[in-house]
mmCIF file with all atom_site columns, C-alpha atoms in Angstrom:
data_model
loop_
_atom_site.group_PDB
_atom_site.id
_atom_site.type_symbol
_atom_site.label_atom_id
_atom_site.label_alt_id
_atom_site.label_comp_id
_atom_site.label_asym_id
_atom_site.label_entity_id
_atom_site.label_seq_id
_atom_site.pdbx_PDB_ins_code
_atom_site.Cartn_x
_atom_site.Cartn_y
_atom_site.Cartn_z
_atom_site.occupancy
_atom_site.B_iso_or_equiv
_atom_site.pdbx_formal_charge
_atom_site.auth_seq_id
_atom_site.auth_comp_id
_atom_site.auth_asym_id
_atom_site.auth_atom_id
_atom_site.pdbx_PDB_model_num
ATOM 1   C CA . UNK W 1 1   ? -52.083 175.633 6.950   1.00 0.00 ? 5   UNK W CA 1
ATOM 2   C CA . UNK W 1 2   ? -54.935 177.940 4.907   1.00 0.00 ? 6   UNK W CA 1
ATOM 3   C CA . UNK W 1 3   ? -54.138 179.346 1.640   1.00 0.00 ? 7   UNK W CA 1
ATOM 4   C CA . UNK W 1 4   ? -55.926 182.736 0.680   1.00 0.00 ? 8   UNK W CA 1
ATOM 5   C CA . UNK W 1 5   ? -56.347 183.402 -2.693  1.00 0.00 ? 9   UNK W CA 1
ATOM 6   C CA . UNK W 1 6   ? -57.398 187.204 -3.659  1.00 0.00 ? 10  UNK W CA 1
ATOM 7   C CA . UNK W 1 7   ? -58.471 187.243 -7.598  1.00 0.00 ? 11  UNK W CA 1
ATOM 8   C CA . UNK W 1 8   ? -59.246 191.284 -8.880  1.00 0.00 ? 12  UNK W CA 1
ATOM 9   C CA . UNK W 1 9   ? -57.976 192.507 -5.348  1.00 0.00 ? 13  UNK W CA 1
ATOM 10  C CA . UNK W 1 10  ? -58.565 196.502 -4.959  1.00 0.00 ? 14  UNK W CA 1
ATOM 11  C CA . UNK W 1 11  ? -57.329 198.273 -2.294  1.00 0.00 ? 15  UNK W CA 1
ATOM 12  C CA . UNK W 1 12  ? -58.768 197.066 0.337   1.00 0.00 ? 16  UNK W CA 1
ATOM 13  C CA . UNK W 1 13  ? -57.366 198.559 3.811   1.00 0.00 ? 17  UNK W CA 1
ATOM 14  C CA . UNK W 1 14  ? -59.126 195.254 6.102   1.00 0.00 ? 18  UNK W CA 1
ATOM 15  C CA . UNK W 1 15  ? -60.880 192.329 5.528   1.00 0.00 ? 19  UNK W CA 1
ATOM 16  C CA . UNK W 1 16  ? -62.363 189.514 7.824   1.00 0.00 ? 20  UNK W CA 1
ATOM 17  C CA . UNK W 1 17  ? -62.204 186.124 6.277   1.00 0.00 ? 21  UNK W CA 1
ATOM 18  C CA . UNK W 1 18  ? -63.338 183.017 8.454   1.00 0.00 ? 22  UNK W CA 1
ATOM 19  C CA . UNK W 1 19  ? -62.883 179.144 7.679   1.00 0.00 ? 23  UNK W CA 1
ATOM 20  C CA . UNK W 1 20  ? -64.957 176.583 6.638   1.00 0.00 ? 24  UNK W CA 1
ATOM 21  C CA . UNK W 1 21  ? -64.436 175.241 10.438  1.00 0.00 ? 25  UNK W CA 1
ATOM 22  C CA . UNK W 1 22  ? -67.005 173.832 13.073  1.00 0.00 ? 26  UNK W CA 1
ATOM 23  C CA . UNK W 1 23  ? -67.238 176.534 14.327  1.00 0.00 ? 27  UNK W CA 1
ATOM 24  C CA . UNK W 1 24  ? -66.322 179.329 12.217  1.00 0.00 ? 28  UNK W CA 1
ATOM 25  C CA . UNK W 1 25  ? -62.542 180.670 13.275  1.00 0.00 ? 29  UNK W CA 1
ATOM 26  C CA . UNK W 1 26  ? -62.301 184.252 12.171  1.00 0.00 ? 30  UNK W CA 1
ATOM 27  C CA . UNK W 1 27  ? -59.426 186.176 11.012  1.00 0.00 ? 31  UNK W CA 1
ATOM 28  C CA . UNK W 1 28  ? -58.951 189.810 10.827  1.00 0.00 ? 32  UNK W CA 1
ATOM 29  C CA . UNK W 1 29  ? -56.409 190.173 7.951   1.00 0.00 ? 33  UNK W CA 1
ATOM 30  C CA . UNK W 1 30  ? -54.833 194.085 6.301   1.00 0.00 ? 34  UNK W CA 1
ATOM 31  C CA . UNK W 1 31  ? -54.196 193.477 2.920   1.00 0.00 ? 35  UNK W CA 1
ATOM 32  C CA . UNK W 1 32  ? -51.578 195.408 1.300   1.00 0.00 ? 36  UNK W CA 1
ATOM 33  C CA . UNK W 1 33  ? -51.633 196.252 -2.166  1.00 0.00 ? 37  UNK W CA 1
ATOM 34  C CA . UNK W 1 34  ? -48.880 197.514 -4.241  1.00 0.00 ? 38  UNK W CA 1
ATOM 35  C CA . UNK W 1 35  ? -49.431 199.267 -6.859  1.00 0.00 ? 39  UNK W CA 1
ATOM 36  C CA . UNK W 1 36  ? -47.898 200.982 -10.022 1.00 0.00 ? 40  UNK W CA 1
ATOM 37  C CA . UNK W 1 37  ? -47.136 204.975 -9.715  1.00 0.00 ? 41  UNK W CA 1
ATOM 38  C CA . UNK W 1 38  ? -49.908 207.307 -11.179 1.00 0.00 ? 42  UNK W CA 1
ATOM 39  C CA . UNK W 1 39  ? -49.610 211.016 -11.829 1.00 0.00 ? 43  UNK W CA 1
ATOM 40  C CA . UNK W 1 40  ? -52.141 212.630 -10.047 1.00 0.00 ? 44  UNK W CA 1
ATOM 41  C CA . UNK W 1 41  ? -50.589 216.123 -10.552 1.00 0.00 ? 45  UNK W CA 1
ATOM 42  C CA . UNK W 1 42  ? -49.037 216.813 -13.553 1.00 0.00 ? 46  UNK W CA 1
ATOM 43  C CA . UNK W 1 43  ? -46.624 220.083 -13.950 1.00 0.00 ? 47  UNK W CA 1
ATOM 44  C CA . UNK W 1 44  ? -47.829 223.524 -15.682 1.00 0.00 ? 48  UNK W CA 1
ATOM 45  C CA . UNK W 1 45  ? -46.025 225.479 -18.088 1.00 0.00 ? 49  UNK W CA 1
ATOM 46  C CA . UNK W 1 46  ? -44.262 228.560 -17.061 1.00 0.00 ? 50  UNK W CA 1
ATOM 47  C CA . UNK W 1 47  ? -42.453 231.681 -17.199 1.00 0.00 ? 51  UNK W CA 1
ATOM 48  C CA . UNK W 1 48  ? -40.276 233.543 -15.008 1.00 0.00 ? 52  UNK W CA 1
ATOM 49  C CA . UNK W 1 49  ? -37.966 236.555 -15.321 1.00 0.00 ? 53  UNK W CA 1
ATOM 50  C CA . UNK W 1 50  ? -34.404 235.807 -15.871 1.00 0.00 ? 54  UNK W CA 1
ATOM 51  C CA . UNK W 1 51  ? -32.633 235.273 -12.313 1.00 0.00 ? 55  UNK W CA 1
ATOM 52  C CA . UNK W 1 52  ? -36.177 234.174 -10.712 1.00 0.00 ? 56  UNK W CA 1
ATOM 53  C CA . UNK W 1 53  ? -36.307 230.732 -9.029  1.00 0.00 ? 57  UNK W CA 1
ATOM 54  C CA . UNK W 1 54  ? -38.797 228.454 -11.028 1.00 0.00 ? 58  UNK W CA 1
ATOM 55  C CA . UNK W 1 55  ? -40.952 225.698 -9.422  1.00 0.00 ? 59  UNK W CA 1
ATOM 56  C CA . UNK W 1 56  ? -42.604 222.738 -11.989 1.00 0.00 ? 60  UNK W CA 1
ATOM 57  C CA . UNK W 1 57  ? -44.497 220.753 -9.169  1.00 0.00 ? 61  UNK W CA 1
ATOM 58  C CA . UNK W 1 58  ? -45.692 216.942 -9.877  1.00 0.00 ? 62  UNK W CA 1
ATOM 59  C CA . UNK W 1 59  ? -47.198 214.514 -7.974  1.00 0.00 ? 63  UNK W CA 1
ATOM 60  C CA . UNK W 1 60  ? -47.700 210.642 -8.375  1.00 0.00 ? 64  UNK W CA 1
ATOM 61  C CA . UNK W 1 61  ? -48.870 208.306 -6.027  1.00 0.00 ? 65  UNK W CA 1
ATOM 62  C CA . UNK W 1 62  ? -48.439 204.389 -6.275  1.00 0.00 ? 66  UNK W CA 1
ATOM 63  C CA . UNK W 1 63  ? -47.276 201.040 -3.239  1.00 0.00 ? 67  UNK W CA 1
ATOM 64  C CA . UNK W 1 64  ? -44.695 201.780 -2.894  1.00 0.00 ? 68  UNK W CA 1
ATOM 65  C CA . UNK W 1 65  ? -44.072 205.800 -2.874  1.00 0.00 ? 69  UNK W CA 1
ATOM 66  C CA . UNK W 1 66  ? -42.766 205.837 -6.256  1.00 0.00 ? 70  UNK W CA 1
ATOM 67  C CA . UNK W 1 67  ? -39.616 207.986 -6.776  1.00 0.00 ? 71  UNK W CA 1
ATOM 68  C CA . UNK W 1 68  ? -39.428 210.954 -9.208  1.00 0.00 ? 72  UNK W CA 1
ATOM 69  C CA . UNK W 1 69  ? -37.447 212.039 -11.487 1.00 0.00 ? 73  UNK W CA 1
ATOM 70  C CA . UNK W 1 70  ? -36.948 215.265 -13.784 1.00 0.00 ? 74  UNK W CA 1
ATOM 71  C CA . UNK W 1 71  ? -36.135 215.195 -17.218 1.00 0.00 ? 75  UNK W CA 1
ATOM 72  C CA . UNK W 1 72  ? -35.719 218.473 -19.624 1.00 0.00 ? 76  UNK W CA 1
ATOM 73  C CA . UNK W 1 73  ? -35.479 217.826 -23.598 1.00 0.00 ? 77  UNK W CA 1
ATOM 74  C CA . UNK W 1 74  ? -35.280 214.225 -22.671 1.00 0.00 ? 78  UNK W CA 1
ATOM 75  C CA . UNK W 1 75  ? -32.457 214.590 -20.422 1.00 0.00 ? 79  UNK W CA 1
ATOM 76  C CA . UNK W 1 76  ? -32.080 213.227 -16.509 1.00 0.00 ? 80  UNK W CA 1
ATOM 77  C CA . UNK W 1 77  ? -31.717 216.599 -14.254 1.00 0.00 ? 81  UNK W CA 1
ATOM 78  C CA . UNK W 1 78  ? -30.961 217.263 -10.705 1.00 0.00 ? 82  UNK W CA 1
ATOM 79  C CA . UNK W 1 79  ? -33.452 219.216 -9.135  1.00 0.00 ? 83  UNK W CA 1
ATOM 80  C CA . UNK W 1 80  ? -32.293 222.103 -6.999  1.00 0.00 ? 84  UNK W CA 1
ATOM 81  C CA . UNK W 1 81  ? -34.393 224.533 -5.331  1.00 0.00 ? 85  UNK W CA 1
ATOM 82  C CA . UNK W 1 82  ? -31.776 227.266 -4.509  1.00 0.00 ? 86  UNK W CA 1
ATOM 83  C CA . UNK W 1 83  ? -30.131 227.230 -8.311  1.00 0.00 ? 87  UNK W CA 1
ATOM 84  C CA . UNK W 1 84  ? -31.875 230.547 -9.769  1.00 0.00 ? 88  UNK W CA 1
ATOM 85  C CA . UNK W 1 85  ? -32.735 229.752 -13.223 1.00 0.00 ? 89  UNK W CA 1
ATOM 86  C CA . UNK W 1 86  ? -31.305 231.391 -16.526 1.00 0.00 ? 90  UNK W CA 1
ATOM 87  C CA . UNK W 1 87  ? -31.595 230.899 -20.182 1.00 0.00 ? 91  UNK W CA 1
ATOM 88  C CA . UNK W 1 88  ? -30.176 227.647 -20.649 1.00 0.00 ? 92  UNK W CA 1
ATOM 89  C CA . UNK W 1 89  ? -32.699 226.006 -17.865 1.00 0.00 ? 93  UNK W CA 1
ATOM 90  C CA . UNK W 1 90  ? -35.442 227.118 -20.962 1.00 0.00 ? 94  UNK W CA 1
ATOM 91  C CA . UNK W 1 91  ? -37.045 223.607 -21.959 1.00 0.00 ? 95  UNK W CA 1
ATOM 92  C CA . UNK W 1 92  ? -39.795 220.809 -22.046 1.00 0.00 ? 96  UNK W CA 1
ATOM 93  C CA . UNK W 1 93  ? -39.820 219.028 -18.643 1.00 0.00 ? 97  UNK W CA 1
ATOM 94  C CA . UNK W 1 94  ? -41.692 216.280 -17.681 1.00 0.00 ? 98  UNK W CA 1
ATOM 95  C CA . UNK W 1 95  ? -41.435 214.239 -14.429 1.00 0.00 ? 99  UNK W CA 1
ATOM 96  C CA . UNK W 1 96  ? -41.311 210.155 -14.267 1.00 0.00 ? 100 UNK W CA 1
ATOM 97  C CA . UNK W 1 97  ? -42.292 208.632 -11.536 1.00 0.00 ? 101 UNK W CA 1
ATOM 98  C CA . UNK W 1 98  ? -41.212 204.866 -10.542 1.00 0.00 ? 102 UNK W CA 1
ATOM 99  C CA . UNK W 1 99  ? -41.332 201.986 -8.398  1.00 0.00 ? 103 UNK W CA 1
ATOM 100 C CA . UNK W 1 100 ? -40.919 198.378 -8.677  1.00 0.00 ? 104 UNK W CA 1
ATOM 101 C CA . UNK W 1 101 ? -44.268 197.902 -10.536 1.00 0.00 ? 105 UNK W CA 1
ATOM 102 C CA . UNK W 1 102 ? -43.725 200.059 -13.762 1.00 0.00 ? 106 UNK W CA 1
ATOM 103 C CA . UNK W 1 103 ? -43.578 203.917 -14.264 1.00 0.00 ? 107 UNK W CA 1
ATOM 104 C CA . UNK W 1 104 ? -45.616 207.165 -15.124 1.00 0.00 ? 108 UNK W CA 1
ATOM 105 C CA . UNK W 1 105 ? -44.881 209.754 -17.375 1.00 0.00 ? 109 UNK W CA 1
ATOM 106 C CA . UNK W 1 106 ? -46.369 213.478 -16.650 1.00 0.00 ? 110 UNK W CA 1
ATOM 107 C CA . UNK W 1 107 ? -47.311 215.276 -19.205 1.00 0.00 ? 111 UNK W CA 1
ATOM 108 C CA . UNK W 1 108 ? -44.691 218.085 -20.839 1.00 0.00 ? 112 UNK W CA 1
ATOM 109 C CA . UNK W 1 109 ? -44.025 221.568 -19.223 1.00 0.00 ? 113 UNK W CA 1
ATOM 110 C CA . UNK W 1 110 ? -42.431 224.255 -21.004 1.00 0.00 ? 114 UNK W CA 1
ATOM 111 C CA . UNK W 1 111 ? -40.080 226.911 -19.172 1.00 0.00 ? 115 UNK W CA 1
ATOM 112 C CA . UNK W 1 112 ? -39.880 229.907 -20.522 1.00 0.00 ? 116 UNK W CA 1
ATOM 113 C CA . UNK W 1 113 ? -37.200 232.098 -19.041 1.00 0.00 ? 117 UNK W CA 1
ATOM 114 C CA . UNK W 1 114 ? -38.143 236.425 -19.845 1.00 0.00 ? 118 UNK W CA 1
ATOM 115 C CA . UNK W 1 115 ? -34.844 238.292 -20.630 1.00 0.00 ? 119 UNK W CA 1
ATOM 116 C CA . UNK W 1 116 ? -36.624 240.927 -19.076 1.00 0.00 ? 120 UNK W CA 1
ATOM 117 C CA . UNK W 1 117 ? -39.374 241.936 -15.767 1.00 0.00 ? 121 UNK W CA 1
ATOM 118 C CA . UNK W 1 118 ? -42.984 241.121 -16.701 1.00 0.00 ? 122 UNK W CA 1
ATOM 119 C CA . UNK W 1 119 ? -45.385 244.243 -17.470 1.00 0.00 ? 123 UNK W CA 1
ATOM 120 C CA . UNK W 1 120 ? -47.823 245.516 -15.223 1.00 0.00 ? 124 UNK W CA 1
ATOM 121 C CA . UNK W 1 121 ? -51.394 245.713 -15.936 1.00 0.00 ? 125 UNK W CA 1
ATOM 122 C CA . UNK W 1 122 ? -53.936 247.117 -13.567 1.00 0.00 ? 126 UNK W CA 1
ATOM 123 C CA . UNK W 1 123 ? -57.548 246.578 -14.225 1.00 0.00 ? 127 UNK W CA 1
ATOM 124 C CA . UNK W 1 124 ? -59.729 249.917 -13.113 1.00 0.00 ? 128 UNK W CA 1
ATOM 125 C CA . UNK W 1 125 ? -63.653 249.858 -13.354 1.00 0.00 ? 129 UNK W CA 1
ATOM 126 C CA . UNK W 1 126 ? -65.594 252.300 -12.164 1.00 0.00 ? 130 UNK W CA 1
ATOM 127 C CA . UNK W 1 127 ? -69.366 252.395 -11.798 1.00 0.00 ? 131 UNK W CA 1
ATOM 128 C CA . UNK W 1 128 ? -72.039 254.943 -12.870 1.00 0.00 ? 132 UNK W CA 1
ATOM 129 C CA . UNK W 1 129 ? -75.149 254.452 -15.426 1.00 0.00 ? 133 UNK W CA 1
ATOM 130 C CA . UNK W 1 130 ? -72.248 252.731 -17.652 1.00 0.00 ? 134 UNK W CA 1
ATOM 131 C CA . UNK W 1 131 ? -69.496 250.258 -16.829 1.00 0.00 ? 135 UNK W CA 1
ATOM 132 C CA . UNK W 1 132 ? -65.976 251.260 -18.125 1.00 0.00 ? 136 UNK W CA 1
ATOM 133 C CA . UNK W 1 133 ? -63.159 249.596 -17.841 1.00 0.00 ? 137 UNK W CA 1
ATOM 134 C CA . UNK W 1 134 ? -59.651 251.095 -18.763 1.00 0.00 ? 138 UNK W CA 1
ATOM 135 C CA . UNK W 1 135 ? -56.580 249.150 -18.992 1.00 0.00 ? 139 UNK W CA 1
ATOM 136 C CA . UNK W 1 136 ? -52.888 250.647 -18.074 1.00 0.00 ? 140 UNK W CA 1
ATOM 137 C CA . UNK W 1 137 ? -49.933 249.658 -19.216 1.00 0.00 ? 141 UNK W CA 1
ATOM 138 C CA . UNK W 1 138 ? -46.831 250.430 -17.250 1.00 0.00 ? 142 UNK W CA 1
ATOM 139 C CA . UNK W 1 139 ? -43.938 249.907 -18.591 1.00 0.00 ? 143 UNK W CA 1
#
């Protein structure tokens, strides 16, 4: 029987580790890691016109695929992608992500929900000895 003892292991997909044997026996070993979740995308604030759907998007990765969760105002939600948002949906969000190991916290997102549609602006330059630029407001 050989023990293997891994101090500071990284992830490390493969390793080849042979015994003090005469000869050498070689073993090809994959080493699995687990490891606590990370957020490696955190969510954006945002606004949306009343009725629009709203996406906050998050990302974490960790051994094993930690699970996420919303909260808004400090509160556990249910995340549904065909409930159209309205005014009381306006909050601070942030996602938690988990596994065995420990957790990660995103940082906050604030939804703003617009009672009304969003103005257009259109951006017009034209080009002659002088640059102008003229802004319109359509409302």
């Amino acid at each position: 029987m050989f023990t293997l003892n891994v101090f500071q292991a990284e992830n490390i997909p493969t390793a080849t580790f042979f015994t003090g044997l005469s000869p050498p026996t070689f073993y090809k070993l994959t080493i699995v890691i687990d490891s606590s979740p990370r957020i490696i995308e955190h969510p954006s604030d945002l606004i949306v016109s009343k009725g629009e759907p709203a996406t906050l998007n998050c990302k974490a990765e960790g051994r094993p695929t930690p699970i996420i969760e919303w909260y808004k105002d400090g509160e556990r939600v249910e995340t549904d992608k065909e409930d159209p948002r309205s005014k009381p949906d306006e909050g601070v969000y942030v996602c938690v992500a988990r596994n065995y190991l420990g957790e990660a916290v995103s940082r906050n997102a604030s939804l703003e929900v617009a009672s009304k549609g969003f103005d257009q602006v259109y951006f017009c330059c034209s080009f002659s000895n002088n640059i102008a630029l003229g802004i319109h407001r359509l409302v």
